[in-house]
């Protein structure tokens, strides 16, 4: 499946939109600041284009804000356990940057990717909550959003638990502590380790990428300052030499602009995809928590059911009146246990499919990011070379002085 | 001296990276075409023609990149790579044929710092050690038979250098004498001995070379003695205050004039530590400042004042430019380092993915590794190019340092002028006194013996002062002349040095390694990607604009295929 990423500078549909087969494409665009003071927020225009029958029409436009996206994310996470829910951009931001143009653009891009990933996921795109999100008017949305009580949120304790599972197995065994109930699936163990390590590597790469963006900006700034200073210095010199100084200064300033542009390009098309995948890996970890919980539930219920069965047999042997009641209870419990087993197995199956999908998407997305990186650097190097080289003919005009 | 050199420290991650990267690259598992950058660069000349405009062939040639290892730039610059100072040696950095060096001294080297015991002559005998340096001078003596250079070796300590500098300052007033290295008393305590000695050694070397290249000072006796006479430096050391205090004659000068000999007028008052003279000249300068009538005929000419202003203006701009140059160098260094760190992070990621269980990721891992090695190479490009930039922009620092010398030459001039003005006002007051005495003594019949004697003494004083005045005048004129020739030399050499600096900087940035085609070329190679998860093609993807131009100029086709949502660029003939 495709994981469409809007090409920089265009807010268009996903790359695939053949007319006959069913399609659903969403755009998040046009951020606008609303409200005043502390309560100010950014609203986005969400445009849906589709030919699916479940939707109200071929095109629909709604206004949504970040919390609406959060609502959608949490609903999906609750209902589709086992699926890696596409990650959201970070919630809180330092107050100062909350309304900076760059931050808004980064968030808009991330939200666009988020919603499109949902819209192109075989299961998620059928979600009713998605339809609500894409179509309902703003009041309905607000009502739905305020009903969110937050009990669906992942507790940090869960994540820490699973982390500890991975890390402290050995110490548990050695100390003879009772291990929390967990799967003993070697494949799954490998996967867990892989995911945790992957997160570290991706995070490191993202950090360096961000630093590189900063360096581009710094270099741009210092080129600009250098250009000005060189121009100043050249004003003291004679004609042809002074001209070279002036030209050098101008070129420096020109290159400074190009560097700032490339810095922005690097940020949006190289650093952000990396950050996106760090978040994606964290989403996978959340699913792993779900799986662990489901497994534990299944085990607990299975055990309780067994106990109940033994008890029931005892009662039946004793021909007690409680046997009828016990049988009903037992049947209920058994159904619950089977339900829990089913839920767990669904998660396992979904997870393995999702992993395949994840790797494919990662390959594609990161490949594109690397491509953008290389392209950007190539272009920049070319521009730099051109700029400096254009000065060379003027240098030749500048001969050593005999008596200046 | 002013203008710190920006040190380039290779990042510590570099060695780790090099160990990882400089192993031969694994070929791309699916690539049909040669995958290693080595082959790309060394092989297809059509893809990466060496493109250096004709006019630059005499300048730095880009080193060949047949393999991953980079050749050092220094070999291009030749012997003069390590020193770079205002003067002809600048142009010899770039000229391929090794331009003639103006000075007689081929090459001065300072080396082999050693600790030695302090010998007699200090106030506190047998106290400590000092460091001496071996100074080797190769020089072409006109009288040496059969050509070839003679070599002199002497051992000197820093104090000797201070002496040399003082002697030169005394003897060559009005010249732009290169400033000597600082004493750095604080730093010598704080820094590690080894580092400090090395810093000082390097500074001394630069200083002596600059002296040697100066058209006048390079031929001076003081320098010759310093460089050639083994054993103790035979120049009289600068005397300290204590011994001067004991010399009462000097304190008040002969007969209260302040000038023991007319030659004393040749030195500014402060140097001689002559209290009386200091007072007098201070009084004079105050009188000057308060708009008192300047003694006729001796003022600064406006042309000089104009030029002085220009020089000060130049200094200001130089200072700003020098600062920004340092910032630029740092920024380039930083970006190079971060690029390297990024490459390292990607290498680790690639290695991790290779070990992973997913086949698709293994192939991706190879791509990541290529990107990483590219980033690492780019990092090295930046850093190497930066090393060159440091050398070229170093001219700015050098000239900023030279401004010190200009200041002191100008103040030589003002001191000399002040001396003259003081003498003139002295003379006028002496003449007035004499007149009064004559008038008074002529009233007494037969003459007043004491008054006559006073008059005689006064006349003697006047004579001495007149002598001093003529000496001072001559000196002043000489200094003015020195200033003038030096200013001309400064302007001329500055022009040439700036041309060289700009040429070097521009060519290095534009034509040589760091931002040349090569760098762009490596970015453009070998990034495989696909939008569609299905097919992973081992295709060569080459940068857009550049390749288009290349292909058009070579008359090749570029075909672009859309297949199933995946995008491949197929190049015919590759």
PDB file of N, CA and C in Angstrom, chain A residues 223-285:
ATOM      1  N   UNK A 223      27.445  33.441   6.192  1.00  0.00           N
ATOM      2  CA  UNK A 223      27.764  33.880   4.834  1.00  0.00           C
ATOM      3  C   UNK A 223      27.214  35.276   4.587  1.00  0.00           C
ATOM      4  N   UNK A 224      26.016  35.494   5.102  1.00  0.00           N
ATOM      5  CA  UNK A 224      25.408  36.811   4.906  1.00  0.00           C
ATOM      6  C   UNK A 224      26.229  37.888   5.610  1.00  0.00           C
ATOM      7  N   UNK A 225      26.612  37.621   6.841  1.00  0.00           N
ATOM      8  CA  UNK A 225      27.414  38.602   7.574  1.00  0.00           C
ATOM      9  C   UNK A 225      28.766  38.808   6.902  1.00  0.00           C
ATOM     10  N   UNK A 226      29.352  37.712   6.464  1.00  0.00           N
ATOM     11  CA  UNK A 226      30.645  37.788   5.810  1.00  0.00           C
ATOM     12  C   UNK A 226      30.541  38.637   4.548  1.00  0.00           C
ATOM     13  N   UNK A 227      29.480  38.403   3.784  1.00  0.00           N
ATOM     14  CA  UNK A 227      29.290  39.168   2.555  1.00  0.00           C
ATOM     15  C   UNK A 227      29.254  40.660   2.823  1.00  0.00           C
ATOM     16  N   UNK A 228      28.507  41.027   3.863  1.00  0.00           N
ATOM     17  CA  UNK A 228      28.407  42.447   4.185  1.00  0.00           C
ATOM     18  C   UNK A 228      29.775  43.003   4.570  1.00  0.00           C
ATOM     19  N   UNK A 229      30.489  42.247   5.396  1.00  0.00           N
ATOM     20  CA  UNK A 229      31.781  42.735   5.866  1.00  0.00           C
ATOM     21  C   UNK A 229      32.766  42.878   4.710  1.00  0.00           C
ATOM     22  N   UNK A 230      32.712  41.922   3.791  1.00  0.00           N
ATOM     23  CA  UNK A 230      33.618  41.980   2.643  1.00  0.00           C
ATOM     24  C   UNK A 230      33.301  43.198   1.774  1.00  0.00           C
ATOM     25  N   UNK A 231      32.016  43.467   1.622  1.00  0.00           N
ATOM     26  CA  UNK A 231      31.641  44.647   0.833  1.00  0.00           C
ATOM     27  C   UNK A 231      32.203  45.908   1.470  1.00  0.00           C
ATOM     28  N   UNK A 232      32.069  45.987   2.802  1.00  0.00           N
ATOM     29  CA  UNK A 232      32.592  47.134   3.532  1.00  0.00           C
ATOM     30  C   UNK A 232      34.085  47.288   3.283  1.00  0.00           C
ATOM     31  N   UNK A 233      34.785  46.155   3.385  1.00  0.00           N
ATOM     32  CA  UNK A 233      36.226  46.192   3.230  1.00  0.00           C
ATOM     33  C   UNK A 233      36.598  46.623   1.825  1.00  0.00           C
ATOM     34  N   UNK A 234      35.858  46.113   0.867  1.00  0.00           N
ATOM     35  CA  UNK A 234      36.181  46.406  -0.519  1.00  0.00           C
ATOM     36  C   UNK A 234      36.016  47.864  -0.877  1.00  0.00           C
ATOM     37  N   UNK A 235      35.184  48.550  -0.094  1.00  0.00           N
ATOM     38  CA  UNK A 235      34.973  49.963  -0.382  1.00  0.00           C
ATOM     39  C   UNK A 235      36.247  50.766  -0.213  1.00  0.00           C
ATOM     40  N   UNK A 236      37.217  50.204   0.524  1.00  0.00           N
ATOM     41  CA  UNK A 236      38.480  50.915   0.709  1.00  0.00           C
ATOM     42  C   UNK A 236      39.415  50.730  -0.468  1.00  0.00           C
ATOM     43  N   UNK A 237      39.096  49.766  -1.313  1.00  0.00           N
ATOM     44  CA  UNK A 237      40.065  49.402  -2.339  1.00  0.00           C
ATOM     45  C   UNK A 237      39.767  50.093  -3.656  1.00  0.00           C
ATOM     46  N   UNK A 238      40.741  49.942  -4.530  1.00  0.00           N
ATOM     47  CA  UNK A 238      40.650  50.588  -5.837  1.00  0.00           C
ATOM     48  C   UNK A 238      39.602  49.953  -6.717  1.00  0.00           C
ATOM     49  N   UNK A 239      39.549  50.410  -7.956  1.00  0.00           N
ATOM     50  CA  UNK A 239      38.434  50.086  -8.833  1.00  0.00           C
ATOM     51  C   UNK A 239      38.190  48.605  -9.078  1.00  0.00           C
ATOM     52  N   UNK A 240      39.115  47.970  -9.797  1.00  0.00           N
ATOM     53  CA  UNK A 240      38.797  46.597 -10.193  1.00  0.00           C
ATOM     54  C   UNK A 240      38.791  45.678  -8.982  1.00  0.00           C
ATOM     55  N   UNK A 241      39.697  45.903  -8.074  1.00  0.00           N
ATOM     56  CA  UNK A 241      39.720  45.069  -6.874  1.00  0.00           C
ATOM     57  C   UNK A 241      38.478  45.311  -6.040  1.00  0.00           C
ATOM     58  N   UNK A 242      38.112  46.569  -5.916  1.00  0.00           N
ATOM     59  CA  UNK A 242      36.919  46.892  -5.146  1.00  0.00           C
ATOM     60  C   UNK A 242      35.685  46.206  -5.715  1.00  0.00           C
ATOM     61  N   UNK A 243      35.653  46.126  -7.026  1.00  0.00           N
ATOM     62  CA  UNK A 243      34.514  45.454  -7.666  1.00  0.00           C
ATOM     63  C   UNK A 243      34.454  43.993  -7.295  1.00  0.00           C
ATOM     64  N   UNK A 244      35.610  43.363  -7.305  1.00  0.00           N
ATOM     65  CA  UNK A 244      35.627  41.936  -6.959  1.00  0.00           C
ATOM     66  C   UNK A 244      35.125  41.741  -5.544  1.00  0.00           C
ATOM     67  N   UNK A 245      35.588  42.605  -4.649  1.00  0.00           N
ATOM     68  CA  UNK A 245      35.097  42.538  -3.276  1.00  0.00           C
ATOM     69  C   UNK A 245      33.583  42.656  -3.247  1.00  0.00           C
ATOM     70  N   UNK A 246      33.087  43.631  -3.977  1.00  0.00           N
ATOM     71  CA  UNK A 246      31.641  43.860  -3.957  1.00  0.00           C
ATOM     72  C   UNK A 246      30.902  42.647  -4.508  1.00  0.00           C
ATOM     73  N   UNK A 247      31.427  42.094  -5.589  1.00  0.00           N
ATOM     74  CA  UNK A 247      30.778  40.923  -6.170  1.00  0.00           C
ATOM     75  C   UNK A 247      30.825  39.741  -5.216  1.00  0.00           C
ATOM     76  N   UNK A 248      31.987  39.571  -4.610  1.00  0.00           N
ATOM     77  CA  UNK A 248      32.122  38.482  -3.645  1.00  0.00           C
ATOM     78  C   UNK A 248      31.089  38.637  -2.542  1.00  0.00           C
ATOM     79  N   UNK A 249      30.956  39.860  -2.056  1.00  0.00           N
ATOM     80  CA  UNK A 249      29.978  40.103  -1.008  1.00  0.00           C
ATOM     81  C   UNK A 249      28.572  39.758  -1.459  1.00  0.00           C
ATOM     82  N   UNK A 250      28.244  40.181  -2.681  1.00  0.00           N
ATOM     83  CA  UNK A 250      26.898  39.896  -3.180  1.00  0.00           C
ATOM     84  C   UNK A 250      26.649  38.407  -3.320  1.00  0.00           C
ATOM     85  N   UNK A 251      27.651  37.712  -3.849  1.00  0.00           N
ATOM     86  CA  UNK A 251      27.473  36.267  -4.016  1.00  0.00           C
ATOM     87  C   UNK A 251      27.291  35.592  -2.677  1.00  0.00           C
ATOM     88  N   UNK A 252      28.057  36.040  -1.704  1.00  0.00           N
ATOM     89  CA  UNK A 252      27.907  35.464  -0.369  1.00  0.00           C
ATOM     90  C   UNK A 252      26.482  35.629   0.115  1.00  0.00           C
ATOM     91  N   UNK A 253      25.955  36.805  -0.085  1.00  0.00           N
ATOM     92  CA  UNK A 253      24.588  37.049   0.402  1.00  0.00           C
ATOM     93  C   UNK A 253      23.590  36.202  -0.367  1.00  0.00           C
ATOM     94  N   UNK A 254      23.837  36.056  -1.646  1.00  0.00           N
ATOM     95  CA  UNK A 254      22.966  35.202  -2.460  1.00  0.00           C
ATOM     96  C   UNK A 254      22.980  33.767  -1.960  1.00  0.00           C
ATOM     97  N   UNK A 255      24.183  33.265  -1.721  1.00  0.00           N
ATOM     98  CA  UNK A 255      24.306  31.886  -1.256  1.00  0.00           C
ATOM     99  C   UNK A 255      23.654  31.712   0.101  1.00  0.00           C
ATOM    100  N   UNK A 256      23.713  32.763   0.896  1.00  0.00           N
ATOM    101  CA  UNK A 256      23.084  32.691   2.198  1.00  0.00           C
ATOM    102  C   UNK A 256      21.602  32.383   2.048  1.00  0.00           C
ATOM    103  N   UNK A 257      20.979  33.041   1.096  1.00  0.00           N
ATOM    104  CA  UNK A 257      19.554  32.801   0.870  1.00  0.00           C
ATOM    105  C   UNK A 257      19.317  31.359   0.442  1.00  0.00           C
ATOM    106  N   UNK A 258      20.169  30.886  -0.451  1.00  0.00           N
ATOM    107  CA  UNK A 258      20.005  29.504  -0.922  1.00  0.00           C
ATOM    108  C   UNK A 258      20.165  28.516   0.223  1.00  0.00           C
ATOM    109  N   UNK A 259      21.088  28.823   1.104  1.00  0.00           N
ATOM    110  CA  UNK A 259      21.291  27.924   2.231  1.00  0.00           C
ATOM    111  C   UNK A 259      20.069  27.901   3.133  1.00  0.00           C
ATOM    112  N   UNK A 260      19.462  29.044   3.341  1.00  0.00           N
ATOM    113  CA  UNK A 260      18.276  29.065   4.193  1.00  0.00           C
ATOM    114  C   UNK A 260      17.160  28.249   3.550  1.00  0.00           C
ATOM    115  N   UNK A 261      17.073  28.374   2.237  1.00  0.00           N
ATOM    116  CA  UNK A 261      16.033  27.592   1.551  1.00  0.00           C
ATOM    117  C   UNK A 261      16.283  26.095   1.711  1.00  0.00           C
ATOM    118  N   UNK A 262      17.531  25.721   1.513  1.00  0.00           N
ATOM    119  CA  UNK A 262      17.856  24.298   1.638  1.00  0.00           C
ATOM    120  C   UNK A 262      17.630  23.823   3.056  1.00  0.00           C
ATOM    121  N   UNK A 263      17.890  24.677   4.018  1.00  0.00           N
ATOM    122  CA  UNK A 263      17.651  24.298   5.404  1.00  0.00           C
ATOM    123  C   UNK A 263      16.178  23.961   5.594  1.00  0.00           C
ATOM    124  N   UNK A 264      15.324  24.785   5.054  1.00  0.00           N
ATOM    125  CA  UNK A 264      13.895  24.529   5.169  1.00  0.00           C
ATOM    126  C   UNK A 264      13.515  23.230   4.470  1.00  0.00           C
ATOM    127  N   UNK A 265      14.074  23.052   3.281  1.00  0.00           N
ATOM    128  CA  UNK A 265      13.805  21.819   2.531  1.00  0.00           C
ATOM    129  C   UNK A 265      14.242  20.590   3.326  1.00  0.00           C
ATOM    130  N   UNK A 266      15.443  20.669   3.879  1.00  0.00           N
ATOM    131  CA  UNK A 266      15.955  19.571   4.692  1.00  0.00           C
ATOM    132  C   UNK A 266      15.024  19.279   5.855  1.00  0.00           C
ATOM    133  N   UNK A 267      14.539  20.342   6.462  1.00  0.00           N
ATOM    134  CA  UNK A 267      13.685  20.171   7.629  1.00  0.00           C
ATOM    135  C   UNK A 267      12.406  19.435   7.261  1.00  0.00           C
ATOM    136  N   UNK A 268      11.751  19.943   6.222  1.00  0.00           N
ATOM    137  CA  UNK A 268      10.431  19.392   5.900  1.00  0.00           C
ATOM    138  C   UNK A 268      10.521  18.019   5.248  1.00  0.00           C
ATOM    139  N   UNK A 269      11.534  17.794   4.440  1.00  0.00           N
ATOM    140  CA  UNK A 269      11.556  16.578   3.629  1.00  0.00           C
ATOM    141  C   UNK A 269      12.593  15.550   4.034  1.00  0.00           C
ATOM    142  N   UNK A 270      13.363  15.844   5.027  1.00  0.00           N
ATOM    143  CA  UNK A 270      14.327  14.856   5.472  1.00  0.00           C
ATOM    144  C   UNK A 270      14.208  14.639   6.975  1.00  0.00           C
ATOM    145  N   UNK A 271      14.244  15.712   7.723  1.00  0.00           N
ATOM    146  CA  UNK A 271      14.207  15.559   9.166  1.00  0.00           C
ATOM    147  C   UNK A 271      12.814  15.133   9.628  1.00  0.00           C
ATOM    148  N   UNK A 272      11.787  15.754   9.072  1.00  0.00           N
ATOM    149  CA  UNK A 272      10.432  15.427   9.516  1.00  0.00           C
ATOM    150  C   UNK A 272      10.060  13.975   9.216  1.00  0.00           C
ATOM    151  N   UNK A 273      10.359  13.446   8.035  1.00  0.00           N
ATOM    152  CA  UNK A 273      10.074  12.017   7.820  1.00  0.00           C
ATOM    153  C   UNK A 273      10.764  11.129   8.853  1.00  0.00           C
ATOM    154  N   UNK A 274      11.998  11.479   9.199  1.00  0.00           N
ATOM    155  CA  UNK A 274      12.680  10.670  10.203  1.00  0.00           C
ATOM    156  C   UNK A 274      11.935  10.752  11.537  1.00  0.00           C
ATOM    157  N   UNK A 275      11.539  11.963  11.887  1.00  0.00           N
ATOM    158  CA  UNK A 275      10.811  12.129  13.148  1.00  0.00           C
ATOM    159  C   UNK A 275       9.502  11.356  13.093  1.00  0.00           C
ATOM    160  N   UNK A 276       8.881  11.411  11.930  1.00  0.00           N
ATOM    161  CA  UNK A 276       7.630  10.698  11.741  1.00  0.00           C
ATOM    162  C   UNK A 276       7.804   9.219  12.037  1.00  0.00           C
ATOM    163  N   UNK A 277       8.917   8.659  11.582  1.00  0.00           N
ATOM    164  CA  UNK A 277       9.114   7.232  11.818  1.00  0.00           C
ATOM    165  C   UNK A 277       9.482   6.920  13.250  1.00  0.00           C
ATOM    166  N   UNK A 278      10.101   7.840  13.919  1.00  0.00           N
ATOM    167  CA  UNK A 278      10.313   7.638  15.354  1.00  0.00           C
ATOM    168  C   UNK A 278       8.955   7.518  16.038  1.00  0.00           C
ATOM    169  N   UNK A 279       8.059   8.419  15.652  1.00  0.00           N
ATOM    170  CA  UNK A 279       6.711   8.353  16.234  1.00  0.00           C
ATOM    171  C   UNK A 279       6.015   7.048  15.860  1.00  0.00           C
ATOM    172  N   UNK A 280       6.215   6.645  14.604  1.00  0.00           N
ATOM    173  CA  UNK A 280       5.559   5.409  14.143  1.00  0.00           C
ATOM    174  C   UNK A 280       6.026   4.229  14.984  1.00  0.00           C
ATOM    175  N   UNK A 281       7.309   4.200  15.268  1.00  0.00           N
ATOM    176  CA  UNK A 281       7.828   3.101  16.093  1.00  0.00           C
ATOM    177  C   UNK A 281       7.201   3.155  17.481  1.00  0.00           C
ATOM    178  N   UNK A 282       6.999   4.352  17.985  1.00  0.00           N
ATOM    179  CA  UNK A 282       6.361   4.462  19.296  1.00  0.00           C
ATOM    180  C   UNK A 282       4.923   3.954  19.248  1.00  0.00           C
ATOM    181  N   UNK A 283       4.272   4.187  18.120  1.00  0.00           N
ATOM    182  CA  UNK A 283       2.923   3.658  17.955  1.00  0.00           C
ATOM    183  C   UNK A 283       2.941   2.131  17.974  1.00  0.00           C
ATOM    184  N   UNK A 284       3.978   1.563  17.371  1.00  0.00           N
ATOM    185  CA  UNK A 284       4.108   0.110  17.396  1.00  0.00           C
ATOM    186  C   UNK A 284       4.259  -0.371  18.831  1.00  0.00           C
ATOM    187  N   UNK A 285       5.035   0.381  19.604  1.00  0.00           N
ATOM    188  CA  UNK A 285       5.216  -0.014  21.001  1.00  0.00           C
ATOM    189  C   UNK A 285       3.881   0.007  21.729  1.00  0.00           C
TER     190      UNK A 285
END
